[in-house]
PDB file of C-alpha atoms and ligand atoms in Angstrom:
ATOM      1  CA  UNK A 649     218.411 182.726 -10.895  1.00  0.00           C
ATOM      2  CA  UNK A 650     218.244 180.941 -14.151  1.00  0.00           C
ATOM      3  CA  UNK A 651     218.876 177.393 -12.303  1.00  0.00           C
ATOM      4  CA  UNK A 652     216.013 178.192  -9.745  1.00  0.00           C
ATOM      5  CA  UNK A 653     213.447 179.041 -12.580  1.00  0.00           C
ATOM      6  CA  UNK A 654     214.359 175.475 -14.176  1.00  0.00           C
ATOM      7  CA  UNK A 655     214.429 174.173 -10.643  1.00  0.00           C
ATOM      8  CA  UNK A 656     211.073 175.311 -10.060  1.00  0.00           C
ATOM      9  CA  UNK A 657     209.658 174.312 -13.528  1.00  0.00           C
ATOM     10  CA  UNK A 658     210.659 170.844 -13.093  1.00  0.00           C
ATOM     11  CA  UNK A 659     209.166 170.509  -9.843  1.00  0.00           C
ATOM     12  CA  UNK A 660     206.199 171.604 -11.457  1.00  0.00           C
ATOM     13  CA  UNK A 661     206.115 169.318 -14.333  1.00  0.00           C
ATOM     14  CA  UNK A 662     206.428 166.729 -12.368  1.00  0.00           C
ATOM     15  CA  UNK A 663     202.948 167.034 -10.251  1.00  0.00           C
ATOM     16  CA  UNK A 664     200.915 169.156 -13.452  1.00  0.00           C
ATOM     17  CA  UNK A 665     198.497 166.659 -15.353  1.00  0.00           C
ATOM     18  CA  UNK A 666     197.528 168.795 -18.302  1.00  0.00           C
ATOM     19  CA  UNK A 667     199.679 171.132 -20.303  1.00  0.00           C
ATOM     20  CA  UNK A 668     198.685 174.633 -20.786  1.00  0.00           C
ATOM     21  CA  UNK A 669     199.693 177.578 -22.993  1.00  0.00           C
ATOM     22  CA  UNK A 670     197.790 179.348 -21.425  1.00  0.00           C
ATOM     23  CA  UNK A 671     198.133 181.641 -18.390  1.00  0.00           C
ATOM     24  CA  UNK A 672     196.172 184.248 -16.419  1.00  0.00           C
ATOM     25  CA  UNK A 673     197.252 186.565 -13.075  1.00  0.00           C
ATOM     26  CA  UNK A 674     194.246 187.084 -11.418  1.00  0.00           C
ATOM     27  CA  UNK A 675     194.350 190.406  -9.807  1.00  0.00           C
ATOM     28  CA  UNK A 676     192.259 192.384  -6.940  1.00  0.00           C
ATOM     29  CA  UNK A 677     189.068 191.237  -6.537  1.00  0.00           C
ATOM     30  CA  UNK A 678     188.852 188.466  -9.728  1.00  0.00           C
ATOM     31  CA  UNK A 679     188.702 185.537  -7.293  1.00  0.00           C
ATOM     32  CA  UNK A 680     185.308 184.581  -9.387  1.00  0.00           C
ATOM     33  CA  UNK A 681     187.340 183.499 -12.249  1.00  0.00           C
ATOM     34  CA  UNK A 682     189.210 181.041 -10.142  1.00  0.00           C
ATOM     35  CA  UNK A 683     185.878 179.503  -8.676  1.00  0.00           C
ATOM     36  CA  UNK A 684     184.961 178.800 -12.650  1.00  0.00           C
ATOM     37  CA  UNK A 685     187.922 176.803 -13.261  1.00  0.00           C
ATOM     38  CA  UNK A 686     187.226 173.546 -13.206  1.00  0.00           C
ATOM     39  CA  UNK A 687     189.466 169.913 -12.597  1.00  0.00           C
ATOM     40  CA  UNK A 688     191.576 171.729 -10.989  1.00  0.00           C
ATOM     41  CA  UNK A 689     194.855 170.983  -9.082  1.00  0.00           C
ATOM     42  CA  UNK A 690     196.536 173.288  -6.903  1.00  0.00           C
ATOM     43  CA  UNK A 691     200.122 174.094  -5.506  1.00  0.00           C
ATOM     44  CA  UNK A 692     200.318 177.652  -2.667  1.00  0.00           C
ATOM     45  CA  UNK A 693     202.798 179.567  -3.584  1.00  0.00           C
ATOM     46  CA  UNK A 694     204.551 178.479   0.046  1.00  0.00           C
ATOM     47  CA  UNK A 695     204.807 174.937  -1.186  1.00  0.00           C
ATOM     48  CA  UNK A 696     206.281 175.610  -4.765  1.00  0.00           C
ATOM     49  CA  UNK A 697     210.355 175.744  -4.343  1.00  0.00           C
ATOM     50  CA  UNK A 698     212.186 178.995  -4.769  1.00  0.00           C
ATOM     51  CA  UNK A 699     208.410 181.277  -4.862  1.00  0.00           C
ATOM     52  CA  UNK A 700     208.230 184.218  -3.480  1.00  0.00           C
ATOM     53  CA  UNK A 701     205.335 184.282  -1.079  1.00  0.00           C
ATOM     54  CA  UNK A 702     202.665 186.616  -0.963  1.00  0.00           C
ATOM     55  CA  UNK A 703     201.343 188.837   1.383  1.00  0.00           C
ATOM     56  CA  UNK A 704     198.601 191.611   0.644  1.00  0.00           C
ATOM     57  CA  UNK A 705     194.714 191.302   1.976  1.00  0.00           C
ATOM     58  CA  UNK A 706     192.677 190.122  -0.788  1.00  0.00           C
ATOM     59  CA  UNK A 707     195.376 187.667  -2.471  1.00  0.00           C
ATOM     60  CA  UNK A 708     195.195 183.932  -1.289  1.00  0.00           C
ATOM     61  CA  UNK A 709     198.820 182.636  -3.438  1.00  0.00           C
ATOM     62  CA  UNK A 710     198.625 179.736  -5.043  1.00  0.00           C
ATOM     63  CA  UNK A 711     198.970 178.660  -8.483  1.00  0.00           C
ATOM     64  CA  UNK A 712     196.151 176.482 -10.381  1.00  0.00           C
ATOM     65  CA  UNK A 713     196.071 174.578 -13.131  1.00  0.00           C
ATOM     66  CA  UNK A 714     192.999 173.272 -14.357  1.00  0.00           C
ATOM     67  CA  UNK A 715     190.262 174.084 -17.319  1.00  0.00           C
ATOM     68  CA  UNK A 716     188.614 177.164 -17.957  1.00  0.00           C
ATOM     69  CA  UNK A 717     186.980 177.712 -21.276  1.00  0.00           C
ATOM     70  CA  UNK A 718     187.607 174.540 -22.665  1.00  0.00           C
ATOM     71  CA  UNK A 719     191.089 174.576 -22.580  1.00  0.00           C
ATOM     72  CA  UNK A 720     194.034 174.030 -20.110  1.00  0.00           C
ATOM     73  CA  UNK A 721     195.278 176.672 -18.420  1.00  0.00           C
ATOM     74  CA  UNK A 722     197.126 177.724 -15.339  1.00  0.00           C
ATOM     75  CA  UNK A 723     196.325 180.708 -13.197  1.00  0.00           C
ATOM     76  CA  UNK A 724     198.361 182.632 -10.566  1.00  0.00           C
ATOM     77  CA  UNK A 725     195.720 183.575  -7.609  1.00  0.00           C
ATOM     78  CA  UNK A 726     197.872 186.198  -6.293  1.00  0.00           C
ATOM     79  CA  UNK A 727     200.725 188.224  -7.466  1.00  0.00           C
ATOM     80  CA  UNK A 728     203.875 189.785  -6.176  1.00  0.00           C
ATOM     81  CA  UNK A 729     204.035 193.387  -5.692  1.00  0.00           C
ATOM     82  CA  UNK A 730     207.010 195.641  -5.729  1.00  0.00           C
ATOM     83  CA  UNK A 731     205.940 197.332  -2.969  1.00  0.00           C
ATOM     84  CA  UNK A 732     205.514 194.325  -0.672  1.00  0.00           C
ATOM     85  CA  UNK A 733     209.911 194.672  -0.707  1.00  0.00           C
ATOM     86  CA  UNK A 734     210.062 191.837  -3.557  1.00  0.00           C
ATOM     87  CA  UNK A 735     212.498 192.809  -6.065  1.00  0.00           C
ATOM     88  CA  UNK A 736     211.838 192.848  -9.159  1.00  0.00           C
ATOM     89  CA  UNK A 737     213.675 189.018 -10.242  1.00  0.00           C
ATOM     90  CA  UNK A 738     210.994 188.175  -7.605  1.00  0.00           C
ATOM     91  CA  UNK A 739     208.398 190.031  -8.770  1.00  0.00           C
ATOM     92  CA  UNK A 740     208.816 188.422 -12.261  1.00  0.00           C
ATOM     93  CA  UNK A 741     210.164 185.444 -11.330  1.00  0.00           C
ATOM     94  CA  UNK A 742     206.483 183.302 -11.922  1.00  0.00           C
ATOM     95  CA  UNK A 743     206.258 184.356 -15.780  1.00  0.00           C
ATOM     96  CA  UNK A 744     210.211 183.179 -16.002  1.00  0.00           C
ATOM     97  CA  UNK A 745     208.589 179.706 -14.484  1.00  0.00           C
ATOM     98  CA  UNK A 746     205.466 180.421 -17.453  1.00  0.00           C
ATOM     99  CA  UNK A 747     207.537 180.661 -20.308  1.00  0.00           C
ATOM    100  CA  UNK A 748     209.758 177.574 -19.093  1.00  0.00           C
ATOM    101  CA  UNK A 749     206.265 175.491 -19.106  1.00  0.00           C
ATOM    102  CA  UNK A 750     205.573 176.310 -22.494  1.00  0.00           C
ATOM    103  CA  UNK A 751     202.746 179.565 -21.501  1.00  0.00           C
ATOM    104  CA  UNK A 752     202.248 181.086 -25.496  1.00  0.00           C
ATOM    105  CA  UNK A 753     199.721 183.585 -24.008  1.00  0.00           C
ATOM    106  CA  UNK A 754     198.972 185.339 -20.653  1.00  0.00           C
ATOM    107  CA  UNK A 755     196.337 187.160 -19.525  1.00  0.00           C
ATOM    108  CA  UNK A 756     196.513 189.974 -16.813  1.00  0.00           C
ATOM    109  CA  UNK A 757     194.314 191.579 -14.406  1.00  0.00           C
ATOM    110  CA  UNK A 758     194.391 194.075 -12.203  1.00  0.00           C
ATOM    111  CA  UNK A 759     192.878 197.312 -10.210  1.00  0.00           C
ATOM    112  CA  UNK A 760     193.403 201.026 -11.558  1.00  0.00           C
ATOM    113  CA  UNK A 761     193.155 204.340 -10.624  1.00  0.00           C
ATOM    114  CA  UNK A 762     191.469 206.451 -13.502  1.00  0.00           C
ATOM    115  CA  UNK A 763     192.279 209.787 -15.130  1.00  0.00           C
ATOM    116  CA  UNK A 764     190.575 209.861 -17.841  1.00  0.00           C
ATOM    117  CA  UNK A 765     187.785 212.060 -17.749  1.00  0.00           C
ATOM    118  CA  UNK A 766     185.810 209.937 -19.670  1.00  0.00           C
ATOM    119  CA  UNK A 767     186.177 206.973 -17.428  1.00  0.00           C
ATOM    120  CA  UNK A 768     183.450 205.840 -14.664  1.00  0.00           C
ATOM    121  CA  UNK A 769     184.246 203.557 -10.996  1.00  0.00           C
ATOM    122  CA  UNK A 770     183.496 200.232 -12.104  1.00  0.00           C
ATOM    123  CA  UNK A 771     184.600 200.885 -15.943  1.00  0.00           C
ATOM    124  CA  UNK A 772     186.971 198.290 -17.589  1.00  0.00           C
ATOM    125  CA  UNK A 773     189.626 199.421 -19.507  1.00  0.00           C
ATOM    126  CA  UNK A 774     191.905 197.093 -22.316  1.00  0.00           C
ATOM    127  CA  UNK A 775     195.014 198.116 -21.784  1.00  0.00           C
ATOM    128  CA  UNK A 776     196.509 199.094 -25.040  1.00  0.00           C
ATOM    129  CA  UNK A 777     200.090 200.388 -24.123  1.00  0.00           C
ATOM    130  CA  UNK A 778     201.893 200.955 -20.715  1.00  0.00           C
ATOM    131  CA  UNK A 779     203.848 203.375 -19.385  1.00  0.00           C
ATOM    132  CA  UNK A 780     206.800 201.819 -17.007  1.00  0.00           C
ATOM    133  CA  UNK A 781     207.051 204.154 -13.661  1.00  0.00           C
ATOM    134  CA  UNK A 782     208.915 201.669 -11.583  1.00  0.00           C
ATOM    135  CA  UNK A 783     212.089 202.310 -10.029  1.00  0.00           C
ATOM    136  CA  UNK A 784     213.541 199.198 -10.983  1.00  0.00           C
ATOM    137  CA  UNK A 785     213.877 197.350 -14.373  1.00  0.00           C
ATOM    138  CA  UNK A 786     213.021 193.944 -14.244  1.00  0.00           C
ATOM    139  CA  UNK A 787     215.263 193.408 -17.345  1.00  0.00           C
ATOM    140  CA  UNK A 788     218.008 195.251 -15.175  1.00  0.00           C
ATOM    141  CA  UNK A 789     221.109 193.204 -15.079  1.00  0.00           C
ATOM    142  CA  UNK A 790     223.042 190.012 -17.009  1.00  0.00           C
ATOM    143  CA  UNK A 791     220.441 189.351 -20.050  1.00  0.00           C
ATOM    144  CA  UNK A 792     218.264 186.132 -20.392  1.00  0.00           C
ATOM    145  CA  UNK A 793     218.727 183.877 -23.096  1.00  0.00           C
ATOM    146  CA  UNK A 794     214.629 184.334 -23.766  1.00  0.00           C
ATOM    147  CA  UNK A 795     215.182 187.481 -25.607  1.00  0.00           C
ATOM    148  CA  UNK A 796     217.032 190.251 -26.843  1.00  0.00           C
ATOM    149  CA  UNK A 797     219.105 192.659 -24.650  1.00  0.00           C
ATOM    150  CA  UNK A 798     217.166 195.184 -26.124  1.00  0.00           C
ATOM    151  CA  UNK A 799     213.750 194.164 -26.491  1.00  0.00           C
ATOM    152  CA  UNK A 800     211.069 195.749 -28.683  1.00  0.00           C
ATOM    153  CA  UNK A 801     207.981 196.732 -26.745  1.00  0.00           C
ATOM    154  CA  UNK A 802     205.980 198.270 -30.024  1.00  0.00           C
ATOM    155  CA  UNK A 803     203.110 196.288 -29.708  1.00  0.00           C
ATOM    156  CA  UNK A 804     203.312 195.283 -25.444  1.00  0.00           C
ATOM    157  CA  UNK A 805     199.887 193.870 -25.822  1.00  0.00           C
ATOM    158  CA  UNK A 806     198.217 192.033 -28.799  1.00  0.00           C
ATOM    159  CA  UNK A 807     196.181 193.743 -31.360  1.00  0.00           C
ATOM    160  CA  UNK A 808     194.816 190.715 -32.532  1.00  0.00           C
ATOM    161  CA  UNK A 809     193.648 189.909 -28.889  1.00  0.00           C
ATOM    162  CA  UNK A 810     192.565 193.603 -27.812  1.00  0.00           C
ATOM    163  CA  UNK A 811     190.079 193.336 -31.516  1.00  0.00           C
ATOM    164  CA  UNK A 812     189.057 190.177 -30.155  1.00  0.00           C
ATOM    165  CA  UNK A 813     187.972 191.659 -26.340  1.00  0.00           C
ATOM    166  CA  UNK A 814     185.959 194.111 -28.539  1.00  0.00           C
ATOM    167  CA  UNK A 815     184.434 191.843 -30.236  1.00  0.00           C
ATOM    168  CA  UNK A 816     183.288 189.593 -27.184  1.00  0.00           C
ATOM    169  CA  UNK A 817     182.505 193.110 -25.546  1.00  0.00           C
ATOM    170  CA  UNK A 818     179.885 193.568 -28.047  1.00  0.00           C
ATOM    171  CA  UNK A 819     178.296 190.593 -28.477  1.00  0.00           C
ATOM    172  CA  UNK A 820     177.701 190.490 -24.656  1.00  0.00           C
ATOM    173  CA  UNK A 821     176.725 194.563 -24.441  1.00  0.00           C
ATOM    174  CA  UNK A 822     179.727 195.235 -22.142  1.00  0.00           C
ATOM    175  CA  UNK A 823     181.010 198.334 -22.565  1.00  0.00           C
ATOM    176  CA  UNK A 824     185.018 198.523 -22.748  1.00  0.00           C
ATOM    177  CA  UNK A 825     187.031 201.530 -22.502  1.00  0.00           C
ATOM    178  CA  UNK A 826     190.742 201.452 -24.010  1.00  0.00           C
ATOM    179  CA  UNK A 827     193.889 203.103 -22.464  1.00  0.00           C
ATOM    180  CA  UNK A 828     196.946 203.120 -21.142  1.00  0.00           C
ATOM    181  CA  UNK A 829     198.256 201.930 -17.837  1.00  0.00           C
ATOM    182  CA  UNK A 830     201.222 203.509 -16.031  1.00  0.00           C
ATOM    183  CA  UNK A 831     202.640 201.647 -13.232  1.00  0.00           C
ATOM    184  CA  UNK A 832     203.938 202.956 -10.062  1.00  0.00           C
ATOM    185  CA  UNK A 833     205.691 201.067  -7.257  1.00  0.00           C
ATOM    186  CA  UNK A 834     203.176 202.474  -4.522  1.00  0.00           C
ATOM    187  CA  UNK A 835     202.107 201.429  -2.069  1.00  0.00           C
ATOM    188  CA  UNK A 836     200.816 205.239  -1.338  1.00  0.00           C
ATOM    189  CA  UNK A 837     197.917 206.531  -3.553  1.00  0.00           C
ATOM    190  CA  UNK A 838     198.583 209.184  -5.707  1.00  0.00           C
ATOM    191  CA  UNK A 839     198.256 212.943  -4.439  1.00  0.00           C
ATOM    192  CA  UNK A 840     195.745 215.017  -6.802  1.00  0.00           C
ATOM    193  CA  UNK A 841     199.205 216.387  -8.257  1.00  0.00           C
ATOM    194  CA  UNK A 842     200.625 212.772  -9.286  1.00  0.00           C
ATOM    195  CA  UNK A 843     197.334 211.802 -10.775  1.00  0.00           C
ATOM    196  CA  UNK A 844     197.213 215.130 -13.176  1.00  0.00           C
ATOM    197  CA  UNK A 845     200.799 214.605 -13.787  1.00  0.00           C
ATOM    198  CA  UNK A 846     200.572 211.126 -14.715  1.00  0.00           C
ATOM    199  CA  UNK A 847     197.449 212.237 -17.399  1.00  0.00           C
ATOM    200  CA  UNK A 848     199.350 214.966 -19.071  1.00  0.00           C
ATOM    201  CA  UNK A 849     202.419 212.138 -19.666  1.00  0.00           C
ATOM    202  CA  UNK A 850     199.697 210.162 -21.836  1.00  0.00           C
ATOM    203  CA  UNK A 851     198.459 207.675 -18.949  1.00  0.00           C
ATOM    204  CA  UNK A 852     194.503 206.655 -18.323  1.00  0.00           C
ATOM    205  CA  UNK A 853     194.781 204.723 -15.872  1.00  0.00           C
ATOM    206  CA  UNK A 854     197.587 203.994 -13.093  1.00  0.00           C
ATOM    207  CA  UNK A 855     198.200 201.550 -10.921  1.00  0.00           C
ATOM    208  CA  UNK A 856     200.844 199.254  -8.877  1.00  0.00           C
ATOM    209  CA  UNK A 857     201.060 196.077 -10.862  1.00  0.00           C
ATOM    210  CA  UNK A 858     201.285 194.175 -14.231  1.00  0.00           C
ATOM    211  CA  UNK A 859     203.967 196.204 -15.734  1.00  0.00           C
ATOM    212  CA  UNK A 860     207.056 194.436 -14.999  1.00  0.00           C
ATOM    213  CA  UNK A 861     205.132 190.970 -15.243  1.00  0.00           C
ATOM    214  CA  UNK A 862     204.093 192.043 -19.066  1.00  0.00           C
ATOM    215  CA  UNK A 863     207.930 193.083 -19.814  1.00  0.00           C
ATOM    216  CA  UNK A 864     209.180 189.885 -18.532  1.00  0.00           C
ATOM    217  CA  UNK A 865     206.494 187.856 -20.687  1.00  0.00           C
ATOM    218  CA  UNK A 866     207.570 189.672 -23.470  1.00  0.00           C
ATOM    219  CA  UNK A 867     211.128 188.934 -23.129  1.00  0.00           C
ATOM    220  CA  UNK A 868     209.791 185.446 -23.272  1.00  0.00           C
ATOM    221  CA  UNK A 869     207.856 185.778 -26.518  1.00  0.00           C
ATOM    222  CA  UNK A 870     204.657 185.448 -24.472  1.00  0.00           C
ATOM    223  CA  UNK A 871     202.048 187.409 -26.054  1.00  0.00           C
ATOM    224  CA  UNK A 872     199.798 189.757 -23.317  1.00  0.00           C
ATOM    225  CA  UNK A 873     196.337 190.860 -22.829  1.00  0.00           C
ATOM    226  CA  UNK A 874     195.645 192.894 -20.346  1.00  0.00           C
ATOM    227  CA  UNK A 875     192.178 194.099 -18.291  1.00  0.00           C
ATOM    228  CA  UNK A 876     192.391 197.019 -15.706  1.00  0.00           C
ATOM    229  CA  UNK A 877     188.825 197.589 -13.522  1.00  0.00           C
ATOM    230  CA  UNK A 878     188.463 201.383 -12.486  1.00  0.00           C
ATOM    231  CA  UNK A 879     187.937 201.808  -8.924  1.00  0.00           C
ATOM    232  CA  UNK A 880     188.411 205.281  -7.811  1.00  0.00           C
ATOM    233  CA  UNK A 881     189.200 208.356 -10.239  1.00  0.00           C
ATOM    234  CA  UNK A 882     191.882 210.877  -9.353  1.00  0.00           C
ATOM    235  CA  UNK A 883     192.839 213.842 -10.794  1.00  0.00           C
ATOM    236  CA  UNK A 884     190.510 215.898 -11.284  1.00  0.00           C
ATOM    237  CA  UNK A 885     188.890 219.172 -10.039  1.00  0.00           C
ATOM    238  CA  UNK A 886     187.516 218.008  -6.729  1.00  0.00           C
ATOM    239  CA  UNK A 887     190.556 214.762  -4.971  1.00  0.00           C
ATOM    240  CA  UNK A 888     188.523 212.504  -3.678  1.00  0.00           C
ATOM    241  CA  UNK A 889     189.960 209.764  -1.156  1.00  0.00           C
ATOM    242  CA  UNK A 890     190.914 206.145  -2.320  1.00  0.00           C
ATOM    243  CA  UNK A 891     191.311 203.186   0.188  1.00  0.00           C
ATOM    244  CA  UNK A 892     192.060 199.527  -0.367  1.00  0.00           C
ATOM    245  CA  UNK A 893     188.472 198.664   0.796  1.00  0.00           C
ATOM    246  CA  UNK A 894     187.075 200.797  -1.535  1.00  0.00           C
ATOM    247  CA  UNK A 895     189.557 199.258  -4.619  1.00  0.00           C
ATOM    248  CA  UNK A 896     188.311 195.747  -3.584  1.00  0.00           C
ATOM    249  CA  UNK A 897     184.520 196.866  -3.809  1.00  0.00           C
ATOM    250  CA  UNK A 898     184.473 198.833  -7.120  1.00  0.00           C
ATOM    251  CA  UNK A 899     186.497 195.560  -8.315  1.00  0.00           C
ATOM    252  CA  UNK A 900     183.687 192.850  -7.171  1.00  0.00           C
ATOM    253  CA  UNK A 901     181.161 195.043  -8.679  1.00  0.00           C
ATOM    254  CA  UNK A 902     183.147 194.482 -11.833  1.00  0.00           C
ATOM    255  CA  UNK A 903     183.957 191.150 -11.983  1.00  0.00           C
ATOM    256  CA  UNK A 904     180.883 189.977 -13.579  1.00  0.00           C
ATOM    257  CA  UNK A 905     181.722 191.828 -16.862  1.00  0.00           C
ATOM    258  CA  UNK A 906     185.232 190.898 -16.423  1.00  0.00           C
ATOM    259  CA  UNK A 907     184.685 187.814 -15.985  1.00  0.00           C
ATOM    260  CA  UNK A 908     182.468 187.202 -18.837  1.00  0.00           C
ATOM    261  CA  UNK A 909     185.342 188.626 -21.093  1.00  0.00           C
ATOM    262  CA  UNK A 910     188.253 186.710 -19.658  1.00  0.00           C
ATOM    263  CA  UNK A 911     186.756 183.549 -19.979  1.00  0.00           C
ATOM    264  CA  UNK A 912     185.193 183.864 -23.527  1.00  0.00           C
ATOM    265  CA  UNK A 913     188.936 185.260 -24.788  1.00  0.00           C
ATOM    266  CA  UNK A 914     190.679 182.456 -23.515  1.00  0.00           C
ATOM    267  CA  UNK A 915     187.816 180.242 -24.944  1.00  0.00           C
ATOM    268  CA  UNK A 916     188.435 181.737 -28.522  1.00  0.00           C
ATOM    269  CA  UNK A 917     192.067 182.705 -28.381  1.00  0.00           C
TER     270      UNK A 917
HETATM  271  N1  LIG B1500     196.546 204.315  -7.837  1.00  0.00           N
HETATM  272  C1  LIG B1500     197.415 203.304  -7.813  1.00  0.00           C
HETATM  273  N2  LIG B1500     197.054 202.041  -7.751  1.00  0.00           N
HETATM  274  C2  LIG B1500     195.751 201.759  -7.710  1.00  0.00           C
HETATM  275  C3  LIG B1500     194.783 202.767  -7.731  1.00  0.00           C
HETATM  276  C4  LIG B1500     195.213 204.113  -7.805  1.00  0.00           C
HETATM  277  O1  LIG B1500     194.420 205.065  -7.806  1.00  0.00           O
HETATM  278  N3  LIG B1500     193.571 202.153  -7.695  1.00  0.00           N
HETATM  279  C5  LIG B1500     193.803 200.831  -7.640  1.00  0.00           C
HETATM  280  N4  LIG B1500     195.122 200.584  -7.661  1.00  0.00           N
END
């Protein structure tokens, strides 16, 4: 594994032009984000050796460097899910490929179920902590020389970068809500009985990404900030139905505001 990742970073250094610490996964629905960056230069995900490729509606796969901002960064357009039958090596495998390019921060994205009672469809939430529900470790296995074999996780995602959302937040009158984000291997919604169960363990939002991407960056030292949309609410008194259509709707509705943030914290950070 270890020989692909510096397979696969080499390749890449050899065609990137501009040398970013940063890096963002844009998830459901963020495709506006992409459109900003600018000087771009792009490699699918099919042509770059040893990625996995991916496969769900919504999620063109490809990986872009270019400028956002002001500065350089590089940006994954689509991610790997667990439940698309990666595992989860494969699943992390792009922020192994990150930290080998010299990535020093990454930002994340992605689409959430909500279950806190105080959250709205269309709400974005910092994440502030996670709660790992997958099956699968992605640390699971001989340990890489990135990090410890037991790796602290007190402080998953940045303080200094979660004040600095706020502060953007304000400044542009977007309201932010703050929680955590459990992560499930789907690819089922939850039943009104998951959803409850899942807010009485301490989660606000929950949701079938980004967990095993921020452990991995961790392992590499990486530090994380991470933005969840609300797009359907479950657990409470009356279930209401969630589809994927629906996800990707609430999400475009969002990604204004999201936008706005993303781009102004990578600016500053
Ligand atoms: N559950 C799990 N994943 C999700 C949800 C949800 O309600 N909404 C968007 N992604």
């Amino acid at each position: 594994m270890y020989e692909e990742i510096q397979k696969t970073a080499s390749w890449l250094k050899e065609r990137m032009t501009t040398n970013p610490k940063t890096a963002i996964i844009l998830g459901t629905g963020l495709g506006q984000l992409a459109s900003e960056i600018t000087d771009s230069c792009e490699f699918p995900y099919s042509e770059i050796p040893n990625f996995p490729v991916s496969t769900v509606e919504g999620h063109a796969g490809k990986l872009i460097f270019g400028k956002l901002g002001g500065k350089d960064i590089m940006a994954m357009e689509g991610r790997f899910h667990f439940y698309e039958g990666y595992n989860m090596k494969e699943v992390t495998f792009p922020e192994r490929v990150m930290y080998e390019l010299g990535i020093k921060t990454l930002f994340v994205s992605n689409a959430s179920g909500g279950m806190n009672p105080l959250f709205k469809i269309g709400d974005l939430m910092v994440i502030t902590d996670h709660i790992n529900f997958f099956p699968e470790h992605p640390l699971h296995g001989k340990n890489f020389p990135t990090g410890p074999r037991f790796p602290d996780m007190h402080e998953a995602y940045d303080k200094r970068l979660i004040a600095l959302a706020d502060d953007i937040a304000k400044e542009f009158n977007i309201t932010l809500q703050h929680g955590v984000y459990l992560g499930v291997q789907g690819p089922t919604f939850e039943t009104p009985a998951e959803y409850h169960m899942y807010h009485l363990m301490g989660a606000d939002a929950v949701g079938m990404s980004t967990v095993p991407e921020v452990i991995v960056a961790r392992h590499c030292g990486i530090k994380v900030f991470g933005m969840s949309i609300i797009t359907d609410l479950g657990g409470f008194d009356t279930p209401v139905e969630v589809s994927h259509e629906e996800v990707q709707k609430a999400a475009n509705g969002a990604q204004p505001k999201m936008t706005t943030i993303m781009r102004e914290m990578i600016r500053r950070a």
